[in-house]
Structure formats: structure tokens, C-alpha cells
Amino acid sequence: MKTLQFRQAIAEAMSEEMRKDESIYLMGEEVAEYNGAYKASKGMLDEFGPKRVIDTPISELGFAGIGVGSTMTGNRPIIEFMTFNFALVGIDQIINNAAKIRQMSGGQFPCPIVFRGPTASAGQLAATHSQAFESWYANCPGLKVVVPSNPADAKGLLKAAIRDNDPVIFMESEQMYGDKGEVPEGDYTIPLGVADIRREGKDVTIVSFGKIIKEADKAADELEKEGISCEIIDLRTVKPLDYEAILKSVKKTNRLVVLEEAWPFGNVATEITYHVQAHAFDYLDAPVVKINTADTPAPYSPVLLEEWLPNHKDVVEAVKRVLYK
């Protein structure tokens, strides 16, 4: 094992795959000369040159479309958005082209493309730069959606995403790029659609993903001091969703809390809640509790932002609620 920052794990994953396959290229704003807006492509221009690490104008619709079209001529692009908030400008290419090419061509054209960049809030970035769209993309057939929470998962999942023959939405976080963690040496991948039992427990299941899962970790540590044992599941992949891992855990603990940084209406937590009540109703000893942001645009004020975001105190309260404590 070696210790890497999250951004280094991302860069390693892309570089290792590009060394093996000349059809892979990276395109986006500031990915080349500036080494990436978050330094997640540091050194890649020097190694692979300007034909495979390509800076673009501020034109998400344009370079998303170039990426999608290039898959039809045998390429495997990685398209970086400076944030998925900006991907809204190019979402027509993602939803109406990337997600549908395979079906609309009768299987003649797969679309092996990765759209990657940060999602959700990252401090005081205000309403239009703090949005989480995982559930939007997961709702669209034809797309896979990956949201890693640590460097080791980021590298293994990104390599799997790059090798996948379908379009993958790979969502990171500005607030995680500096996170450090142990990463296996050598070549490895993590299969898409397989959750990780991050912490084993017996009293309650907590399901989460992405950077907000750190709040679940804090809550579990605090609750352990009170004799409450929490099992934490890191989804890692939102679509396909590892329903089996969730159901197996709930059948053991009989209680479920879902933590997600997203608006409360129609999100990933809603889908999980429905699936559990449909397939494990008789195992539940309490109603499922889901924890989300407030149902408003993200505020700029630090005081309001702290109130808007879920935190470990919310998780502690939710766990005690399902335990009737």
C-alpha cells in the first residue's frame, strides 16, 4: 500500500489507463497547461502531449459533444467538468446522446465515455455551485453513476469506469481532493455496482456515499461510546445500486438510516427507502429515516450553510429515533 491524495489517485488512474490504450484521451477546461483546476491531471500534458490532454474553451456543450461523437470513431474519452453544476450546460449531450447511442443505433455504437468532476457543495460557493445531481443522472437509463469517498476507491472505480463500454458519470468533490488514504500498489479495479461495508455493526444500518459519509463515521464513533453499534455501507456506485448489500444489512440490524447530500424530494435515499420497504418490510423494527439537505437552494451565509447541510449530529439523532431512544 502507498499513501496518496485523492487528486493523485485520480491522476494515477487516468495515466495508467492512457499508457495502455492510445484511444483514451482527457479533455476539459484547464486540464492541460494548468495541470487541472484541482491538479487532478498534474503532469499528464508533459507525458501524453496536447493531442491526448486537451484544454478547451468554456464550452461544456461543445466539448461534451466532441467527446460523445468521438466514441463513434473508436475513442474512449474522459471529459472533465470543472464542476457538475457546469455540466448542466452540456446535459443535452449526456442525456440525449451518450445515454442513448447504443440503443438508437441498434447496438452498433457503444459509448465508452467518462464524464468526471466534482459534485455537491464545497463551502461558500452559493446556490448555483453547490448542487448534487447524482439522482438526476441515475434516473436516466443508459448511464452509470459513481461517487467515491476515498482515494483507494476513487482509483479503482475510475479505472473500471474508463474500461467500461457504457457512459459513466464519475462524481468527485472539491473538498476531497486533498484527502489522503492508503491505495494498493499495482493495477487493480473495483467493479461498478458493488457497495463497501465500511464499518460492521449490529444495531442500525447507515447507508451513504461520497464526502458526506464522513459525517456517518463521526456519528458512529460517538454512538459507539453509548453502546450503539452502527453498520455503515458506502454505496460507491449509485447506478447500478447494490440493493443486495443494503437488504442483507437491514435484515441483520432491522433499522435503516440513509444519509445523502441532496434535496429531499425524489433522491437516491428515496429509491433506497422504497426498495427496503418493498423487499424487507417484515424485517424493519422502525420506519426508515432519510437525512438530506434543506429543501432550498444552498445558502451563501456560513451560518445558514451549516444549518442547510446534514451533519453527524443529524445522524446521531436519526439513529436514536429508529432505536426509540
Tab-separated table of C-alpha atoms in Angstrom:
chain	number	residue	atom	x	y	z
A	1	MET	CA	0.000	0.000	0.000
A	2	LYS	CA	1.024	3.594	-0.537
A	3	THR	CA	-0.442	6.891	0.654
A	4	LEU	CA	-1.951	9.190	-1.985
A	5	GLN	CA	-4.113	12.257	-2.059
A	6	PHE	CA	-7.498	11.840	-3.733
A	7	ARG	CA	-6.331	14.018	-6.665
A	8	GLN	CA	-3.230	11.847	-7.093
A	9	ALA	CA	-5.353	8.692	-7.153
A	10	ILE	CA	-7.483	10.227	-9.926
A	11	ALA	CA	-4.386	11.221	-11.920
A	12	GLU	CA	-2.828	7.771	-11.499
A	13	ALA	CA	-5.982	6.022	-12.664
A	14	MET	CA	-6.212	8.127	-15.821
A	15	SER	CA	-2.489	7.939	-16.590
A	16	GLU	CA	-2.235	4.178	-16.106
A	17	GLU	CA	-5.159	3.561	-18.433
A	18	MET	CA	-3.867	6.033	-21.046
A	19	ARG	CA	-0.489	4.268	-21.125
A	20	LYS	CA	-2.253	1.021	-22.035
A	21	ASP	CA	-4.727	2.390	-24.583
A	22	GLU	CA	-3.978	5.178	-27.056
A	23	SER	CA	-7.680	5.660	-27.790
A	24	ILE	CA	-8.142	7.228	-24.336
A	25	TYR	CA	-7.775	10.993	-24.046
A	26	LEU	CA	-8.627	13.680	-21.465
A	27	MET	CA	-10.483	16.853	-22.432
A	28	GLY	CA	-11.790	19.779	-20.387
A	29	GLU	CA	-11.188	23.250	-19.064
A	30	GLU	CA	-7.637	23.769	-17.680
A	31	VAL	CA	-6.803	20.047	-17.709
A	32	ALA	CA	-3.553	20.549	-19.646
A	33	GLU	CA	-1.475	23.719	-19.225
A	34	TYR	CA	-2.776	24.366	-15.703
A	35	ASN	CA	-2.489	20.700	-14.623
A	36	GLY	CA	-6.213	20.664	-13.844
A	37	ALA	CA	-8.328	23.133	-11.909
A	38	TYR	CA	-7.792	20.897	-8.851
A	39	LYS	CA	-4.436	19.483	-10.008
A	40	ALA	CA	-6.049	16.118	-10.749
A	41	SER	CA	-4.224	15.891	-14.100
A	42	LYS	CA	-0.837	17.111	-12.906
A	43	GLY	CA	1.980	16.055	-15.236
A	44	MET	CA	-0.309	14.438	-17.795
A	45	LEU	CA	0.252	17.039	-20.524
A	46	ASP	CA	4.007	16.507	-20.263
A	47	GLU	CA	3.622	12.735	-20.566
A	48	PHE	CA	0.885	12.409	-23.174
A	49	GLY	CA	1.092	15.655	-25.143
A	50	PRO	CA	-1.560	18.143	-26.324
A	51	LYS	CA	-3.327	15.682	-28.633
A	52	ARG	CA	-4.378	13.491	-25.696
A	53	VAL	CA	-4.645	16.046	-22.875
A	54	ILE	CA	-6.719	18.817	-24.388
A	55	ASP	CA	-7.617	22.223	-22.968
A	56	THR	CA	-10.979	23.584	-24.067
A	57	PRO	CA	-12.772	26.927	-24.038
A	58	ILE	CA	-15.571	27.435	-21.504
A	59	SER	CA	-17.964	25.468	-23.709
A	60	GLU	CA	-19.323	22.398	-21.911
A	61	LEU	CA	-21.948	21.635	-24.549
A	62	GLY	CA	-19.281	21.725	-27.252
A	63	PHE	CA	-16.607	19.545	-25.697
A	64	ALA	CA	-19.162	17.113	-24.243
A	65	GLY	CA	-20.487	16.669	-27.781
A	66	ILE	CA	-16.996	16.236	-29.227
A	67	GLY	CA	-16.366	13.526	-26.646
A	68	VAL	CA	-19.596	11.681	-27.374
A	69	GLY	CA	-19.073	11.866	-31.129
A	70	SER	CA	-15.510	10.623	-30.843
A	71	THR	CA	-16.671	7.377	-29.202
A	72	MET	CA	-18.334	6.537	-32.514
A	73	THR	CA	-14.940	6.565	-34.227
A	74	GLY	CA	-13.263	4.280	-31.705
A	75	ASN	CA	-12.104	6.662	-28.979
A	76	ARG	CA	-12.587	6.378	-25.211
A	77	PRO	CA	-12.687	9.960	-23.909
A	78	ILE	CA	-12.541	11.242	-20.348
A	79	ILE	CA	-14.419	14.542	-20.202
A	80	GLU	CA	-13.721	16.698	-17.156
A	81	PHE	CA	-16.224	19.281	-15.959
A	82	MET	CA	-14.803	21.870	-13.582
A	83	THR	CA	-17.953	21.135	-11.586
A	84	PHE	CA	-21.089	19.183	-12.398
A	85	ASN	CA	-23.013	22.407	-11.907
A	86	PHE	CA	-21.468	23.437	-15.245
A	87	ALA	CA	-22.431	20.098	-16.783
A	88	LEU	CA	-25.975	21.448	-16.961
A	89	VAL	CA	-24.788	23.408	-19.989
A	90	GLY	CA	-23.822	20.125	-21.677
A	91	ILE	CA	-26.507	17.861	-20.252
A	92	ASP	CA	-28.256	17.513	-23.614
A	93	GLN	CA	-25.205	15.636	-24.935
A	94	ILE	CA	-25.126	13.402	-21.850
A	95	ILE	CA	-28.827	12.526	-21.634
A	96	ASN	CA	-29.923	12.630	-25.279
A	97	ASN	CA	-26.789	11.303	-26.960
A	98	ALA	CA	-24.348	9.469	-24.667
A	99	ALA	CA	-27.055	7.581	-22.785
A	100	LYS	CA	-28.967	6.609	-25.931
A	101	ILE	CA	-26.445	5.934	-28.715
A	102	ARG	CA	-26.205	2.203	-28.023
A	103	GLN	CA	-29.976	1.700	-28.144
A	104	MET	CA	-30.706	4.106	-31.000
A	105	SER	CA	-28.008	2.531	-33.168
A	106	GLY	CA	-29.347	-0.969	-32.553
A	107	GLY	CA	-26.196	-1.832	-30.633
A	108	GLN	CA	-23.831	-0.778	-33.414
A	109	PHE	CA	-22.233	2.025	-31.382
A	110	PRO	CA	-21.292	1.624	-27.739
A	111	CYS	CA	-20.417	4.871	-25.948
A	112	PRO	CA	-17.330	4.292	-23.758
A	113	ILE	CA	-17.020	7.751	-22.194
A	114	VAL	CA	-16.390	9.024	-18.656
A	115	PHE	CA	-17.734	12.393	-17.555
A	116	ARG	CA	-15.932	13.329	-14.346
A	117	GLY	CA	-15.602	16.263	-11.950
A	118	PRO	CA	-16.759	17.478	-8.533
A	119	THR	CA	-20.345	17.370	-7.285
A	120	ALA	CA	-22.343	18.902	-4.421
A	121	SER	CA	-21.283	21.683	-2.061
A	122	ALA	CA	-17.733	22.748	-1.260
A	123	GLY	CA	-18.046	25.553	1.249
A	124	GLN	CA	-19.355	29.023	0.499
A	125	LEU	CA	-19.898	28.624	-3.244
A	126	ALA	CA	-23.578	29.656	-3.112
A	127	ALA	CA	-26.659	28.241	-4.782
A	128	THR	CA	-25.529	27.647	-8.364
A	129	HIS	CA	-22.217	25.961	-7.449
A	130	SER	CA	-23.399	23.669	-4.641
A	131	GLN	CA	-25.800	21.226	-6.266
A	132	ALA	CA	-25.802	17.430	-6.155
A	133	PHE	CA	-27.156	15.824	-9.331
A	134	GLU	CA	-26.425	12.149	-8.660
A	135	SER	CA	-30.109	11.236	-8.624
A	136	TRP	CA	-30.745	13.201	-11.850
A	137	TYR	CA	-28.221	11.164	-13.806
A	138	ALA	CA	-29.126	7.904	-12.047
A	139	ASN	CA	-32.715	8.398	-13.211
A	140	CYS	CA	-31.625	8.181	-16.860
A	141	PRO	CA	-31.353	4.668	-18.373
A	142	GLY	CA	-28.026	4.109	-20.106
A	143	LEU	CA	-25.852	5.965	-17.602
A	144	LYS	CA	-23.802	4.576	-14.725
A	145	VAL	CA	-23.157	6.877	-11.756
A	146	VAL	CA	-20.139	6.543	-9.452
A	147	VAL	CA	-19.438	8.617	-6.311
A	148	PRO	CA	-16.277	7.505	-4.443
A	149	SER	CA	-15.461	8.602	-0.897
A	150	ASN	CA	-11.717	7.892	-0.565
A	151	PRO	CA	-8.539	7.686	-2.682
A	152	ALA	CA	-8.385	3.876	-2.972
A	153	ASP	CA	-11.971	3.625	-4.168
A	154	ALA	CA	-11.509	6.616	-6.463
A	155	LYS	CA	-8.627	4.977	-8.299
A	156	GLY	CA	-10.156	1.515	-8.577
A	157	LEU	CA	-13.563	2.779	-9.605
A	158	LEU	CA	-12.200	5.282	-12.136
A	159	LYS	CA	-10.112	2.603	-13.843
A	160	ALA	CA	-13.216	0.398	-14.035
A	161	ALA	CA	-15.230	3.325	-15.406
A	162	ILE	CA	-12.651	4.057	-18.116
A	163	ARG	CA	-12.687	0.396	-19.199
A	164	ASP	CA	-16.496	0.265	-19.246
A	165	ASN	CA	-18.165	0.308	-22.663
A	166	ASP	CA	-21.063	2.466	-21.471
A	167	PRO	CA	-21.113	6.131	-20.375
A	168	VAL	CA	-20.158	6.666	-16.734
A	169	ILE	CA	-20.816	9.761	-14.628
A	170	PHE	CA	-17.919	9.913	-12.162
A	171	MET	CA	-18.579	12.424	-9.367
A	172	GLU	CA	-15.872	13.696	-7.024
A	173	SER	CA	-15.653	16.602	-4.537
A	174	GLU	CA	-13.521	19.726	-4.300
A	175	GLN	CA	-13.343	19.105	-0.560
A	176	MET	CA	-11.898	15.611	-1.021
A	177	TYR	CA	-9.066	16.277	-3.483
A	178	GLY	CA	-6.624	16.852	-0.611
A	179	ASP	CA	-7.786	13.826	1.398
A	180	LYS	CA	-5.077	11.213	1.927
A	181	GLY	CA	-5.526	7.464	2.132
A	182	GLU	CA	-3.846	4.136	1.524
A	183	VAL	CA	-4.023	2.922	-2.072
A	184	PRO	CA	-2.979	-0.562	-3.250
A	185	GLU	CA	0.189	-0.847	-5.307
A	186	GLY	CA	-0.131	-2.145	-8.841
A	187	ASP	CA	-3.054	-2.473	-11.202
A	188	TYR	CA	-6.490	-3.002	-9.669
A	189	THR	CA	-10.105	-2.146	-10.335
A	190	ILE	CA	-13.239	-2.046	-8.206
A	191	PRO	CA	-16.333	-3.352	-10.012
A	192	LEU	CA	-19.142	-0.870	-10.531
A	193	GLY	CA	-22.318	-1.658	-8.609
A	194	VAL	CA	-20.657	-3.212	-5.543
A	195	ALA	CA	-21.067	-1.415	-2.210
A	196	ASP	CA	-18.500	-1.491	0.594
A	197	ILE	CA	-19.292	-2.438	4.192
A	198	ARG	CA	-17.240	0.405	5.613
A	199	ARG	CA	-17.967	-0.500	9.217
A	200	GLU	CA	-19.679	-3.575	10.623
A	201	GLY	CA	-22.359	-3.246	13.289
A	202	LYS	CA	-25.494	-4.872	14.671
A	203	ASP	CA	-27.950	-2.214	15.861
A	204	VAL	CA	-28.619	0.015	12.834
A	205	THR	CA	-27.606	0.292	9.175
A	206	ILE	CA	-26.428	3.675	7.856
A	207	VAL	CA	-26.222	3.964	4.059
A	208	SER	CA	-24.362	6.854	2.439
A	209	PHE	CA	-21.861	7.761	-0.298
A	210	GLY	CA	-19.405	10.476	-1.306
A	211	LYS	CA	-17.894	13.014	1.046
A	212	ILE	CA	-20.939	13.260	3.331
A	213	ILE	CA	-20.264	9.714	4.561
A	214	LYS	CA	-17.604	11.223	6.839
A	215	GLU	CA	-20.476	12.536	8.960
A	216	ALA	CA	-21.739	8.966	9.336
A	217	ASP	CA	-18.271	7.918	10.506
A	218	LYS	CA	-18.245	10.668	13.153
A	219	ALA	CA	-21.720	9.718	14.323
A	220	ALA	CA	-20.839	6.025	14.565
A	221	ASP	CA	-17.789	6.826	16.703
A	222	GLU	CA	-19.921	8.941	19.028
A	223	LEU	CA	-22.709	6.371	19.245
A	224	GLU	CA	-20.242	3.564	19.958
A	225	LYS	CA	-19.388	5.319	23.237
A	226	GLU	CA	-23.060	4.901	24.180
A	227	GLY	CA	-23.067	1.209	23.314
A	228	ILE	CA	-24.806	1.610	19.932
A	229	SER	CA	-23.260	-0.413	17.101
A	230	CYS	CA	-23.656	1.091	13.613
A	231	GLU	CA	-23.096	-0.688	10.308
A	232	ILE	CA	-22.052	1.762	7.589
A	233	ILE	CA	-22.497	0.961	3.899
A	234	ASP	CA	-20.656	3.080	1.342
A	235	LEU	CA	-22.614	2.690	-1.890
A	236	ARG	CA	-19.664	3.806	-4.063
A	237	THR	CA	-21.897	3.349	-7.128
A	238	VAL	CA	-25.322	4.977	-7.221
A	239	LYS	CA	-26.301	3.345	-10.535
A	240	PRO	CA	-26.231	0.371	-10.595
A	241	LEU	CA	-27.201	0.292	-6.911
A	242	ASP	CA	-26.145	-2.621	-4.701
A	243	TYR	CA	-29.606	-3.422	-3.348
A	244	GLU	CA	-28.458	-6.824	-2.119
A	245	ALA	CA	-25.864	-5.367	0.266
A	246	ILE	CA	-28.430	-2.961	1.730
A	247	LEU	CA	-31.102	-5.630	2.206
A	248	LYS	CA	-28.656	-8.068	3.762
A	249	SER	CA	-27.569	-5.453	6.295
A	250	VAL	CA	-31.110	-4.321	7.110
A	251	LYS	CA	-32.183	-7.914	7.687
A	252	LYS	CA	-29.401	-8.092	10.276
A	253	THR	CA	-29.870	-4.746	12.041
A	254	ASN	CA	-33.627	-4.234	11.435
A	255	ARG	CA	-33.170	-0.463	11.195
A	256	LEU	CA	-32.083	1.896	8.435
A	257	VAL	CA	-30.875	5.489	8.192
A	258	VAL	CA	-29.914	6.908	4.779
A	259	LEU	CA	-27.596	9.933	4.641
A	260	GLU	CA	-27.322	11.840	1.366
A	261	GLU	CA	-26.267	15.358	0.458
A	262	ALA	CA	-29.165	16.128	-1.869
A	263	TRP	CA	-32.501	17.885	-1.909
A	264	PRO	CA	-35.105	15.723	-0.154
A	265	PHE	CA	-37.608	15.155	-2.968
A	266	GLY	CA	-37.084	12.144	-5.251
A	267	ASN	CA	-33.427	11.369	-4.498
A	268	VAL	CA	-31.246	8.263	-4.064
A	269	ALA	CA	-32.383	7.908	-0.441
A	270	THR	CA	-35.995	7.854	-1.643
A	271	GLU	CA	-35.244	4.940	-4.000
A	272	ILE	CA	-33.466	3.014	-1.233
A	273	THR	CA	-36.333	3.627	1.195
A	274	TYR	CA	-38.879	2.332	-1.314
A	275	HIS	CA	-36.828	-0.761	-2.137
A	276	VAL	CA	-36.265	-1.690	1.506
A	277	GLN	CA	-39.936	-1.343	2.464
A	278	ALA	CA	-40.881	-3.396	-0.619
A	279	HIS	CA	-38.392	-6.224	-0.030
A	280	ALA	CA	-37.572	-6.196	3.708
A	281	PHE	CA	-40.700	-4.757	5.325
A	282	ASP	CA	-41.103	-7.611	7.780
A	283	TYR	CA	-37.531	-7.128	9.000
A	284	LEU	CA	-37.949	-3.448	9.914
A	285	ASP	CA	-38.418	-2.611	13.597
A	286	ALA	CA	-38.792	1.118	12.849
A	287	PRO	CA	-39.604	3.383	9.902
A	288	VAL	CA	-36.664	4.234	7.628
A	289	VAL	CA	-35.218	7.695	8.260
A	290	LYS	CA	-33.523	9.641	5.478
A	291	ILE	CA	-31.316	12.664	6.078
A	292	ASN	CA	-30.910	15.257	3.318
A	293	THR	CA	-30.218	18.947	2.848
A	294	ALA	CA	-32.941	21.516	3.385
A	295	ASP	CA	-35.388	21.840	0.508
A	296	THR	CA	-33.941	25.160	-0.634
A	297	PRO	CA	-31.065	26.335	-2.837
A	298	ALA	CA	-27.760	26.245	-0.938
A	299	PRO	CA	-27.216	29.476	1.031
A	300	TYR	CA	-24.019	31.513	0.858
A	301	SER	CA	-24.022	32.516	4.529
A	302	PRO	CA	-21.749	30.165	6.525
A	303	VAL	CA	-24.261	30.059	9.380
A	304	LEU	CA	-27.126	29.133	7.063
A	305	LEU	CA	-24.956	26.678	5.082
A	306	GLU	CA	-24.095	24.815	8.276
A	307	GLU	CA	-27.790	24.529	9.038
A	308	TRP	CA	-28.615	23.503	5.443
A	309	LEU	CA	-26.112	20.611	5.251
A	310	PRO	CA	-26.603	17.292	7.038
A	311	ASN	CA	-24.066	16.661	9.798
A	312	HIS	CA	-23.084	13.997	12.309
A	313	LYS	CA	-25.495	15.394	14.908
A	314	ASP	CA	-28.363	14.766	12.486
A	315	VAL	CA	-27.152	11.185	12.060
A	316	VAL	CA	-26.914	10.610	15.828
A	317	GLU	CA	-30.443	11.946	16.249
A	318	ALA	CA	-31.780	9.765	13.415
A	319	VAL	CA	-30.135	6.616	14.784
A	320	LYS	CA	-31.613	7.231	18.229
A	321	ARG	CA	-35.006	7.833	16.636
A	322	VAL	CA	-35.026	4.433	14.887
A	323	LEU	CA	-33.841	2.833	18.134
A	324	TYR	CA	-36.624	4.644	20.045
A	325	LYS	CA	-34.099	6.263	22.376
